[in-house]
Coordinates of N, CA and C in Angstrom, one line a residue:
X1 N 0.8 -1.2 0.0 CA 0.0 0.0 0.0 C 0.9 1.2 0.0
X2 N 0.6 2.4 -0.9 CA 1.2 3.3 -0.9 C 1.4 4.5 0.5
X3 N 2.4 5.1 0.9 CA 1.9 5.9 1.9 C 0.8 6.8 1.5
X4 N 0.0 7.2 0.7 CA -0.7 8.2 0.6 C -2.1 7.3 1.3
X5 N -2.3 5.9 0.5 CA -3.0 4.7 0.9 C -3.2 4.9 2.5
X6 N -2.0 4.8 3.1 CA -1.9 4.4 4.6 C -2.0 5.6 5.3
X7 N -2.0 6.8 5.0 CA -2.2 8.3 5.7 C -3.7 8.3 5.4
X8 N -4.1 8.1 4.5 CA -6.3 8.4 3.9 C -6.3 6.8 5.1
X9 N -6.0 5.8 5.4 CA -6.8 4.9 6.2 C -6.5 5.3 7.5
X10 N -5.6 5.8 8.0 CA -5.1 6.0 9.1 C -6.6 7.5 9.2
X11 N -6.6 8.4 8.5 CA -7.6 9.8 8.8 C -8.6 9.1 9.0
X12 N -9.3 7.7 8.4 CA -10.2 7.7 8.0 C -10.9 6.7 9.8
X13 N -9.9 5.9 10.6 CA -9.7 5.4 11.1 C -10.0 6.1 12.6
X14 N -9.2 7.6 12.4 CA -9.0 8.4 13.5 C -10.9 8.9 13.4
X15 N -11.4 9.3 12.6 CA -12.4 9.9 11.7 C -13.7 8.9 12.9
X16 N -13.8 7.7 12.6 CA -14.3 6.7 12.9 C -14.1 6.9 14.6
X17 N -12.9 6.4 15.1 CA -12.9 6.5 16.2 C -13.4 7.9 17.2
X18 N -13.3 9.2 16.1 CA -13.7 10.4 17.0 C -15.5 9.7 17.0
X19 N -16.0 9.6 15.9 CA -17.3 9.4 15.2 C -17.8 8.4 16.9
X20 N -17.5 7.3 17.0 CA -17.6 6.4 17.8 C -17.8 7.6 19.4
X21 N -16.8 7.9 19.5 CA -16.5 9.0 20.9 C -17.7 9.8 21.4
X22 N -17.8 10.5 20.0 CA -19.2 11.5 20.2 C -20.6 10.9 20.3
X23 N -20.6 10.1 19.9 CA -21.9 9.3 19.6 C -22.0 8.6 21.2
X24 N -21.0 8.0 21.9 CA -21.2 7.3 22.6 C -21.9 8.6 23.7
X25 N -21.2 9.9 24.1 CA -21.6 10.8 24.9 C -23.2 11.6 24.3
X26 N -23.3 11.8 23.2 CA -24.8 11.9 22.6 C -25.7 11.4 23.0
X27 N -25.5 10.4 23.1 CA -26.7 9.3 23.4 C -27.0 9.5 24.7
X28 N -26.2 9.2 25.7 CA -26.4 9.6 26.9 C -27.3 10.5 27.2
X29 N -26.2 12.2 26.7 CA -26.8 13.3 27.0 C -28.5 12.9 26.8
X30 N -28.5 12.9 25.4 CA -30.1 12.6 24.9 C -31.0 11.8 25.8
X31 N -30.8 10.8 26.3 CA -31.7 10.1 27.3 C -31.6 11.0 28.1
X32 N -31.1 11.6 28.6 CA -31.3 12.6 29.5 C -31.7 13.6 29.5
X33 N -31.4 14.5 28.7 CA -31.6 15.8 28.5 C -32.6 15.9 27.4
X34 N -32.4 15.0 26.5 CA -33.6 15.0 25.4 C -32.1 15.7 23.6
X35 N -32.8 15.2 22.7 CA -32.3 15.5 21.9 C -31.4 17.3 21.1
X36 N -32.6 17.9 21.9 CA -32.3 19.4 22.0 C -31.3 19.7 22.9
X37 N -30.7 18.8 23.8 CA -29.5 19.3 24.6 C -28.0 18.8 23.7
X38 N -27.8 19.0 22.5 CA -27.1 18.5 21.6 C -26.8 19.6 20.8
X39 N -25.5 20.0 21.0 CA -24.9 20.8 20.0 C -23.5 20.5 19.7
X40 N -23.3 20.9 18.6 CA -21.5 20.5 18.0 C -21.0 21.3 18.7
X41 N -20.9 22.8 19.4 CA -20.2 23.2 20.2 C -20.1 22.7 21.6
X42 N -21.2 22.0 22.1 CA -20.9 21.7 23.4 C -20.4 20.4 23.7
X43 N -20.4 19.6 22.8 CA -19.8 18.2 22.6 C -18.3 18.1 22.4
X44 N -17.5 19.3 21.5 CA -16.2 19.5 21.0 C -15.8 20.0 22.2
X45 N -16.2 21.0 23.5 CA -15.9 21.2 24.7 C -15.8 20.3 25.8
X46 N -17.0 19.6 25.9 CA -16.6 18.6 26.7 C -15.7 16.9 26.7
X47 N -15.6 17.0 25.0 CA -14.7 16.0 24.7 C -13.1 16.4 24.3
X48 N -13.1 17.6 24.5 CA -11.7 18.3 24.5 C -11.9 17.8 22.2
X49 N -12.5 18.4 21.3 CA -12.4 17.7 20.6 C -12.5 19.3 19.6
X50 N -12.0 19.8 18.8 CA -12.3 20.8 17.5 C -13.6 20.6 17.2
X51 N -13.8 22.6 17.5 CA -15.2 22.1 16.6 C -15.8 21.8 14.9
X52 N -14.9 21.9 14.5 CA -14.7 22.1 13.4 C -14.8 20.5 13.0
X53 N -13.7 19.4 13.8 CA -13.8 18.4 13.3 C -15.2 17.6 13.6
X54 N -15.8 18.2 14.7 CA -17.2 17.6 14.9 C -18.1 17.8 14.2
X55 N -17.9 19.2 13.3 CA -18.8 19.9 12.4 C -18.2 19.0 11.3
X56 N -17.4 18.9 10.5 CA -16.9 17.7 9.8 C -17.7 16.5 9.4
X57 N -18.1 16.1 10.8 CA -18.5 14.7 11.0 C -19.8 14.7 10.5
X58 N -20.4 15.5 11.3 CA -21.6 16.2 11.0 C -22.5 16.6 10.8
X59 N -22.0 18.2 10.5 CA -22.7 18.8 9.8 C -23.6 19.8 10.6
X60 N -24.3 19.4 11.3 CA -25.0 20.4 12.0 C -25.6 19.5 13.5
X61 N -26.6 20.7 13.6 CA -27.0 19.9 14.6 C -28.2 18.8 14.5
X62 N -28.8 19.0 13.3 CA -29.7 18.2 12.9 C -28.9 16.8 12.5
X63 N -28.0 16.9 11.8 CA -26.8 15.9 11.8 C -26.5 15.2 12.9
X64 N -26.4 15.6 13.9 CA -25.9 14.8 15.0 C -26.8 14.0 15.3
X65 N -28.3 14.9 15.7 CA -29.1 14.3 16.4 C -29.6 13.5 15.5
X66 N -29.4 12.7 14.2 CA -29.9 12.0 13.3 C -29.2 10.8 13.4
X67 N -27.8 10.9 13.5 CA -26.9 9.6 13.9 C -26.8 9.5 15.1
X68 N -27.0 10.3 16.3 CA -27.5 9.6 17.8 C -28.7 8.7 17.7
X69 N -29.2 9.1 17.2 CA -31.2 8.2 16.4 C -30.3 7.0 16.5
X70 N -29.9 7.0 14.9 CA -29.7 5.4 14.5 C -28.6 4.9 15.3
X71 N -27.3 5.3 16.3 CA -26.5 4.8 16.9 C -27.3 4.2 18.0
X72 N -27.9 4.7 18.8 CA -28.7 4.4 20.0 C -29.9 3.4 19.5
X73 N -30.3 3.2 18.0 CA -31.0 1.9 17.5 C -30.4 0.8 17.6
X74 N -28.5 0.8 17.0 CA -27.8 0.1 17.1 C -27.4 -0.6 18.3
X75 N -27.7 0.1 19.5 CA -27.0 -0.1 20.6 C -28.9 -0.9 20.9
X76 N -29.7 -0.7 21.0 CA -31.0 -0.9 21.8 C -31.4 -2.5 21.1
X77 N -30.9 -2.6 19.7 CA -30.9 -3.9 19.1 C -29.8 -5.3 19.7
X78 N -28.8 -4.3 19.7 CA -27.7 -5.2 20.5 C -27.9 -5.8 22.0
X79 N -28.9 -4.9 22.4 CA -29.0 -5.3 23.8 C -30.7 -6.3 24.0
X80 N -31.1 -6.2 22.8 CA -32.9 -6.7 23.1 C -33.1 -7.4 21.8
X81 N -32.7 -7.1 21.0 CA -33.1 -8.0 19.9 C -32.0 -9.1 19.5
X82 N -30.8 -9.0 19.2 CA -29.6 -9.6 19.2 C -29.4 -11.0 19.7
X83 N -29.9 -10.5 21.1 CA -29.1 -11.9 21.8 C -30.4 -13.4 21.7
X84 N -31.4 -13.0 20.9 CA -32.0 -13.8 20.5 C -32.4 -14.6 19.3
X85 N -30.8 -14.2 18.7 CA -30.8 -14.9 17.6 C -31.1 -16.2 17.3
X86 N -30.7 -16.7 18.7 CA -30.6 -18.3 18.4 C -32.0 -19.3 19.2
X87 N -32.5 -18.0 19.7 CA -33.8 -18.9 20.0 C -35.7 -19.1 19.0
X88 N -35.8 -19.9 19.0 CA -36.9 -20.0 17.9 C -38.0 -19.4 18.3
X89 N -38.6 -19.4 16.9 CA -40.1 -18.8 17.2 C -40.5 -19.5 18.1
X90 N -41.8 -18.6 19.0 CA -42.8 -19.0 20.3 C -42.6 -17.9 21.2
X91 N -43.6 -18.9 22.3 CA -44.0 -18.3 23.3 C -42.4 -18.0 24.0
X92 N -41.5 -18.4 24.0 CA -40.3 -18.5 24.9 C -39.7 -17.2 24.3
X93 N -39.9 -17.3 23.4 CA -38.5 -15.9 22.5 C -39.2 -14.6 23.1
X94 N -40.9 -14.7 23.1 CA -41.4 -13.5 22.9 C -41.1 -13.1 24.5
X95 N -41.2 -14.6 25.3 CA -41.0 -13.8 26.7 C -39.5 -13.1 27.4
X96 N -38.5 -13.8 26.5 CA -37.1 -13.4 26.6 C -37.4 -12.6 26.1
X97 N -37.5 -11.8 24.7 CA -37.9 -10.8 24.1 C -38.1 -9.5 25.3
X98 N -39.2 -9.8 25.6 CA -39.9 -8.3 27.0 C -38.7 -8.9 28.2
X99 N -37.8 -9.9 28.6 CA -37.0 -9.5 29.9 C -36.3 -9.0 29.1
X100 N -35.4 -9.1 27.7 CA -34.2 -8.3 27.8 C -34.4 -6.5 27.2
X101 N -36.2 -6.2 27.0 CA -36.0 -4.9 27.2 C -36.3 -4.4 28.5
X102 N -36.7 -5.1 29.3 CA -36.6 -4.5 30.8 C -35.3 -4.7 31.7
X103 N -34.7 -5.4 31.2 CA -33.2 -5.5 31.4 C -32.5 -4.4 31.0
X104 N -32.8 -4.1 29.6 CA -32.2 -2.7 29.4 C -32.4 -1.6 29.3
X105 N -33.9 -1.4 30.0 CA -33.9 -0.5 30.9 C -33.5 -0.6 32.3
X106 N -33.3 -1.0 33.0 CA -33.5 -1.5 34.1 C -31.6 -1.4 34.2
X107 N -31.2 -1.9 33.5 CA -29.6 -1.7 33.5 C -28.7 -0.2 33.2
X108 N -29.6 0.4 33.0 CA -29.4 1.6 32.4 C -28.0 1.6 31.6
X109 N -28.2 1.1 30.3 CA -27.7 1.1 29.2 C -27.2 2.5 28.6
X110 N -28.7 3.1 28.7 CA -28.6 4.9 28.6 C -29.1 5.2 29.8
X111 N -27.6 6.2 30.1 CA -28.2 7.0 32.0 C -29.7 7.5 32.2
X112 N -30.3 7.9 30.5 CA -31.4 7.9 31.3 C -32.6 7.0 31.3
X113 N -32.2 6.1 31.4 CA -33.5 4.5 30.5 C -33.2 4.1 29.7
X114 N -34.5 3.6 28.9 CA -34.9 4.2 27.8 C -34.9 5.3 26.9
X115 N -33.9 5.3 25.8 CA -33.4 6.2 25.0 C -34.6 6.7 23.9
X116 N -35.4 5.7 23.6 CA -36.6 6.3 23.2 C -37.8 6.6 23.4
X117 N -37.8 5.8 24.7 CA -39.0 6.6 25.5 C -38.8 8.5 25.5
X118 N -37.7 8.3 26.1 CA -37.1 10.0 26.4 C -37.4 11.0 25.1
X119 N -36.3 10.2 23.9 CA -36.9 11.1 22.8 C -38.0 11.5 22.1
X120 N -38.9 10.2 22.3 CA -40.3 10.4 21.8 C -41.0 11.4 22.4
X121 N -41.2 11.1 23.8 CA -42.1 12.1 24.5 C -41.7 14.0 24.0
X122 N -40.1 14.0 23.6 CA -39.5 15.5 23.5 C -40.0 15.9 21.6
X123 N -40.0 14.5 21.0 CA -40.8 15.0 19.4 C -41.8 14.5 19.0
X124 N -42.7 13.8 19.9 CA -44.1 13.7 19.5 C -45.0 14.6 18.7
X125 N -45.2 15.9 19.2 CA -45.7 16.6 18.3 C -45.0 17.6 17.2
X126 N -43.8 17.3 17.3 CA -43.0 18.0 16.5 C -43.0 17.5 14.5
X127 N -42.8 18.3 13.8 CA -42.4 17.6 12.3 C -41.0 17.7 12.4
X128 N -40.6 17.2 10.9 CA -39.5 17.6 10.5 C -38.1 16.0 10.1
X129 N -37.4 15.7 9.9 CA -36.6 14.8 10.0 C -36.1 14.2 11.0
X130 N -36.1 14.6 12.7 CA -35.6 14.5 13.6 C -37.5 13.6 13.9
X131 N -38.0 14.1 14.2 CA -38.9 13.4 14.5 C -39.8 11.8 13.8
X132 N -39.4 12.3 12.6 CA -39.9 11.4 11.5 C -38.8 10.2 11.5
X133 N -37.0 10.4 12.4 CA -36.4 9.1 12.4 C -36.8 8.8 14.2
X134 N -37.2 9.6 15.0 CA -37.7 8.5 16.0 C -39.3 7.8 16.0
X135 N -39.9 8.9 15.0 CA -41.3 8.0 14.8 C -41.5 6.4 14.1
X136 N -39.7 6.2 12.8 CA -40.0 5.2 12.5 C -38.9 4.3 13.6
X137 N -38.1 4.7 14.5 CA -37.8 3.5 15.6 C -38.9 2.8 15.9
X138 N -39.9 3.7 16.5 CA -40.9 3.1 17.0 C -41.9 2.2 16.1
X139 N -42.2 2.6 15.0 CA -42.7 1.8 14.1 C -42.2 0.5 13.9
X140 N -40.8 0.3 13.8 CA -40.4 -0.8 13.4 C -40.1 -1.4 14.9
X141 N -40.3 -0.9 16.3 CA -40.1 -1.5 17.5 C -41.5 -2.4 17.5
X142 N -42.4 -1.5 17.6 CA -43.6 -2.2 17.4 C -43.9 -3.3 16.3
X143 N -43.6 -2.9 15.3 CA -43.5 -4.2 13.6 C -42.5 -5.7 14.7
X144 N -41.4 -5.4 15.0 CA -40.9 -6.4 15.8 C -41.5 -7.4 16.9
X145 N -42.0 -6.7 17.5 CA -42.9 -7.2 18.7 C -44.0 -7.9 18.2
X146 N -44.4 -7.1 16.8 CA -46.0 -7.7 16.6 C -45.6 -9.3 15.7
X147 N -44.7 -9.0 15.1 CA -44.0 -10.2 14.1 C -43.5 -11.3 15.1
X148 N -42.8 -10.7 16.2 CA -42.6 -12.2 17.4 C -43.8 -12.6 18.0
X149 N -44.8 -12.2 17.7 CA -46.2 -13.0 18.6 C -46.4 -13.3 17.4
X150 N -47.0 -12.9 16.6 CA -47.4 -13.8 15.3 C -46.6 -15.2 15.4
X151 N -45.1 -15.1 15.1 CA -44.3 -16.1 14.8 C -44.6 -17.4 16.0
X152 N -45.2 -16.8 17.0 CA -45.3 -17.7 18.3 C -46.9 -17.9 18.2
X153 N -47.8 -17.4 17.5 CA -49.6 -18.1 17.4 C -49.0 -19.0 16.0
X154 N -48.1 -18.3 15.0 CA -47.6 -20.1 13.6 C -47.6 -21.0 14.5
X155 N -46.7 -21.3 15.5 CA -46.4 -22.4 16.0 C -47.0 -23.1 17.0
X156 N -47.8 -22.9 17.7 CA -49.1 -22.9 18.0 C -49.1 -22.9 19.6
X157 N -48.5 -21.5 19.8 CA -47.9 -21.2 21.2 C -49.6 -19.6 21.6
X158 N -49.7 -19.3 21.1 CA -50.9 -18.4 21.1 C -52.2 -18.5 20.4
X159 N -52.9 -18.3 20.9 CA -54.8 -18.6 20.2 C -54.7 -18.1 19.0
X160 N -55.3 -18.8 18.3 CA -55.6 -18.8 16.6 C -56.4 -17.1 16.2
X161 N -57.4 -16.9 17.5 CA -57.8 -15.6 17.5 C -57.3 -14.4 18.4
X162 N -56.2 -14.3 18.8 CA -55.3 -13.2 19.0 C -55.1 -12.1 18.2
X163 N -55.2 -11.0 19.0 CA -55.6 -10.1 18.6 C -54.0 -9.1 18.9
X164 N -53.2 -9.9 18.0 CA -51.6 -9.5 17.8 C -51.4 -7.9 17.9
X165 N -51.9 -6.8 17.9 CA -51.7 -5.5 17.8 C -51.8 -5.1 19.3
X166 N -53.0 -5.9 20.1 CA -53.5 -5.3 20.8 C -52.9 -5.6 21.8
X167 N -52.2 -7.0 21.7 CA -50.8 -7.7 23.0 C -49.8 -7.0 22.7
X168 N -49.3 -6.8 21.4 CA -48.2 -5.8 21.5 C -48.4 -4.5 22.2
X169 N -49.6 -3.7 21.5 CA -49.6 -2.8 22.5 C -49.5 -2.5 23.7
X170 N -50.0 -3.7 24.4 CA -50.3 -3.6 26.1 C -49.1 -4.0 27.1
X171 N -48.1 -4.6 26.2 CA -47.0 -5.2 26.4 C -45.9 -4.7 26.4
X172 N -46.1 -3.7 25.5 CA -45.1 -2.1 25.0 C -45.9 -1.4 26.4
X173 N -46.6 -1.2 26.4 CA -47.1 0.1 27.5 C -46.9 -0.4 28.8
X174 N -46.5 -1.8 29.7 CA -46.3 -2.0 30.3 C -44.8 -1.8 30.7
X175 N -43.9 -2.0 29.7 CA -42.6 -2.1 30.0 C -42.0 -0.1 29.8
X176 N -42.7 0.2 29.3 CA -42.9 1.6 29.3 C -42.7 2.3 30.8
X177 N -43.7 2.0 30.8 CA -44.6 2.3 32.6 C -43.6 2.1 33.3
X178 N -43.0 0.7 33.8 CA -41.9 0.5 34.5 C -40.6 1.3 33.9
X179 N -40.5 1.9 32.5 CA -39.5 2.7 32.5 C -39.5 4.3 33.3
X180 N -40.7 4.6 32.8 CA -41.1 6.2 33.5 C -41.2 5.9 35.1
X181 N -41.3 4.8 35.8 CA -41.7 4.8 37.0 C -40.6 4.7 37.8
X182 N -39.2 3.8 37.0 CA -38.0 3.5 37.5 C -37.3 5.2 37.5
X183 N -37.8 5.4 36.1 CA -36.6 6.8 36.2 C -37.2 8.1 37.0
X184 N -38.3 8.4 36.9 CA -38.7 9.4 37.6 C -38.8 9.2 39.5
X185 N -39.1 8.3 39.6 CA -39.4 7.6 41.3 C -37.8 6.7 42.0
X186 N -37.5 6.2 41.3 CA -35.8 5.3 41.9 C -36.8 4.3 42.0
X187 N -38.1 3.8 41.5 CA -38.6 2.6 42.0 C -38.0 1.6 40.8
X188 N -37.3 1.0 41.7 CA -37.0 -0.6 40.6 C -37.8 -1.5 40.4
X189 N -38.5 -1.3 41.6 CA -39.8 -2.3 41.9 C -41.0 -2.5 40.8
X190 N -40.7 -1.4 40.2 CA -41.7 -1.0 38.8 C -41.5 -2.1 37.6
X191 N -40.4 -2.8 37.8 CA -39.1 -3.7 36.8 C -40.2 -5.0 36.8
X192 N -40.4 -5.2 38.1 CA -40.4 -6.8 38.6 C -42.5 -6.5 38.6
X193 N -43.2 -5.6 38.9 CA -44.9 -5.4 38.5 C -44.7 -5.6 36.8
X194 N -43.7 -5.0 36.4 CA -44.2 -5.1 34.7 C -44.2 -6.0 34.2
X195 N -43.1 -7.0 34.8 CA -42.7 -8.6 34.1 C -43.8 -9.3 34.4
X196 N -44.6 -9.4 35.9 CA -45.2 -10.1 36.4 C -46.8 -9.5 35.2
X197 N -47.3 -8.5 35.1 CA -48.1 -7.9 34.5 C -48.0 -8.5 32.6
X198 N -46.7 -8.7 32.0 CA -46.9 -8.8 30.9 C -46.9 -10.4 30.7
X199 N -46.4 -11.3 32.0 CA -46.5 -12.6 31.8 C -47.9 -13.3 31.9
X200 N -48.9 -12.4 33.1 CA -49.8 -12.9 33.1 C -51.1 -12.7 31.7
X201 N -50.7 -11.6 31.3 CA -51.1 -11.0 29.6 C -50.8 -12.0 28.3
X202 N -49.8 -12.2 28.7 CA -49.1 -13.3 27.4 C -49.8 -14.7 28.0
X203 N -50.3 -15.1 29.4 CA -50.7 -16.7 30.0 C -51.9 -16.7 29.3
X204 N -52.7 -15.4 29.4 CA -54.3 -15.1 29.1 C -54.3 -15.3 27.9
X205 N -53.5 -14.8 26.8 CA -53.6 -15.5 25.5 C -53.1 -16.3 25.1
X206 N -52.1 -17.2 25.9 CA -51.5 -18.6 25.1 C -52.4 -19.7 24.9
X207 N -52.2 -20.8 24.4 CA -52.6 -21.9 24.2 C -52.3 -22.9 25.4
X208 N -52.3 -24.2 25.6 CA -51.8 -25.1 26.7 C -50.2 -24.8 26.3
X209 N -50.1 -25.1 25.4 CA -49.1 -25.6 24.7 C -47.8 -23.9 25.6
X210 N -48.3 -23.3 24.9 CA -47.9 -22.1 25.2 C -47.7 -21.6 26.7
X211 N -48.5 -21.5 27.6 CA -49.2 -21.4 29.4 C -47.7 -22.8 29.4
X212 N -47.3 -23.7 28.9 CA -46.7 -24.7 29.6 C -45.0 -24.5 29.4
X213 N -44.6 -23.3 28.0 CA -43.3 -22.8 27.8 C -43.2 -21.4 28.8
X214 N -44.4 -20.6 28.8 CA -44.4 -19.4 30.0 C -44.1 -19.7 31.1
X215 N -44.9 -20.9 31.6 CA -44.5 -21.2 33.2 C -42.9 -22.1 33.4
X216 N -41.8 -22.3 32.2 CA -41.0 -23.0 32.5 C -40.1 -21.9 32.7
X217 N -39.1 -22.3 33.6 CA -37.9 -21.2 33.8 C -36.8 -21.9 33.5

C-alpha cells in the first residue's frame, strides 16, 4: 500500500474512532436531557475535541441528532433484539424478548433508561426529519414485537384468534410504565410489576401448549 494509501486509512480510522466517541456521549446526553441538549459546540468542549472536526463529522446539529437516532437503535438492538438470535419462534422468544428490554432498561444502558422513550415524548408533536427518524424506531419497535407473537400463534404457542396489535400494545405500555416509574421515582420495583403484569397477559392468551413454555424457567 502506498503511503498516501496508509495516511487516507489511518484519517479515516481516526475519523471513525472520534465518530464512535461523540456518539457514545450523545446518546447519553439525549436520554437525558432530550435531543435538544445536543450541540456541535458543546460536545467538542466537553470531549476536549475541534469544533470544526465535529462539524466535519456532522454537519450540523440536525446531523448529529440523526446519527445519535440510529447509533442508539444500534445499541438498543444489541442489547434486546440480538441476543435472540438463536432462540426460535414462540411463546419463549417472545417472553425473553420483553426481559431483555426490561433489562435494558432497568440496567441503564442509557443513564437515562430508555433512550426512546425520552426522545419520543421530547418530538411527538414535532415535524421535520428528527422526529420522522424517532417516529419510524418506534414503528419498526412495534413491527418487531407484533412479528414475534405472530411467529409464536404459527407455531401454535398463542390462540388462533389473537388479537396481535392489541398484546403488543399492552406489552409495550407495560414495559414503558416501568421505564417512567424507574426513572422518575428510583422505583426498581416498577421492573419486577411489569414482568409479572406482561407474563400474566401473554398466560391469558397462550394456548396449553404455550401457558406450559411461559410457566417453564
Amino acid at each position: 500500500m502506498s503511503d498516501t494509501g496508509t495516511k487516507t486509512d489511518g484519517r479515516v480510522e481516526r475519523g471513525n474512532q472520534t465518530r464512535r466517541l461523540v456518539l457514545g456521549r450523545t446518546m447519553d446526553i439525549a436520554s437525558v436531557e432530550g435531543l435538544d441538549g445536543l450541540s456541535l459546540g458543546r460536545i467538542a468542549t466537553e470531549l476536549q475535541l475541534s469544533k470544526s472536526g465535529v462539524f466535519a463529522l456532522f454537519g450540523s446539529k440536525e446531523g448529529l441528532q440523526l446519527s445519535t437516532i440510529r447509533a442508539a437503535a444500534a445499541v438498543f438492538a444489541e442489547n434486546v433484539a440480538t441476543p435472540l438470535k438463536d432462540v426460535p419462534p414462540g411463546a419463549r422468544r417472545v417472553r425473553e424478548l420483553c426481559r431483555n428490554w426490561l433489562t435494558y432498561s432497568s440496567d441503564r444502558v442509557f443513564a437515562g433508561g430508555c433512550f426512546f422513550y425520552a426522545v419520543s415524548a421530547e418530538f411527538d408533536a414535532r415535524t421535520g426529519p428528527v422526529h420522522d427518524a424517532v417516529a419510524q424506531t418506534r414503528r419498526d419497535w412495534n413491527a418487531y414485537m407484533e412479528t414475534s407473537l405472530t411467529e409464536a400463534q404459527v407455531v401454535g404457542d398463542f390462540a388462533a384468534d389473537l388479537d396481535v396489535e392489541q398484546l403488543a400494545f399492552e406489552v409495550i405500555a407495560l414495559m414503558e410504565a416501568a421505564n417512567a416509574q424507574s426513572v422518575l421515582l428510583g422505583d426498581t420495583r416498577a421492573y419486577d410489576r411489569a414482568e409479572r403484569g406482561i407474563t400474566a397477559r401473554l398466560r391469558a392468551s397462550a394456548t396449553d401448549r404455550g401457558r406450559d413454555v411461559l410457566d417453564a424457567e
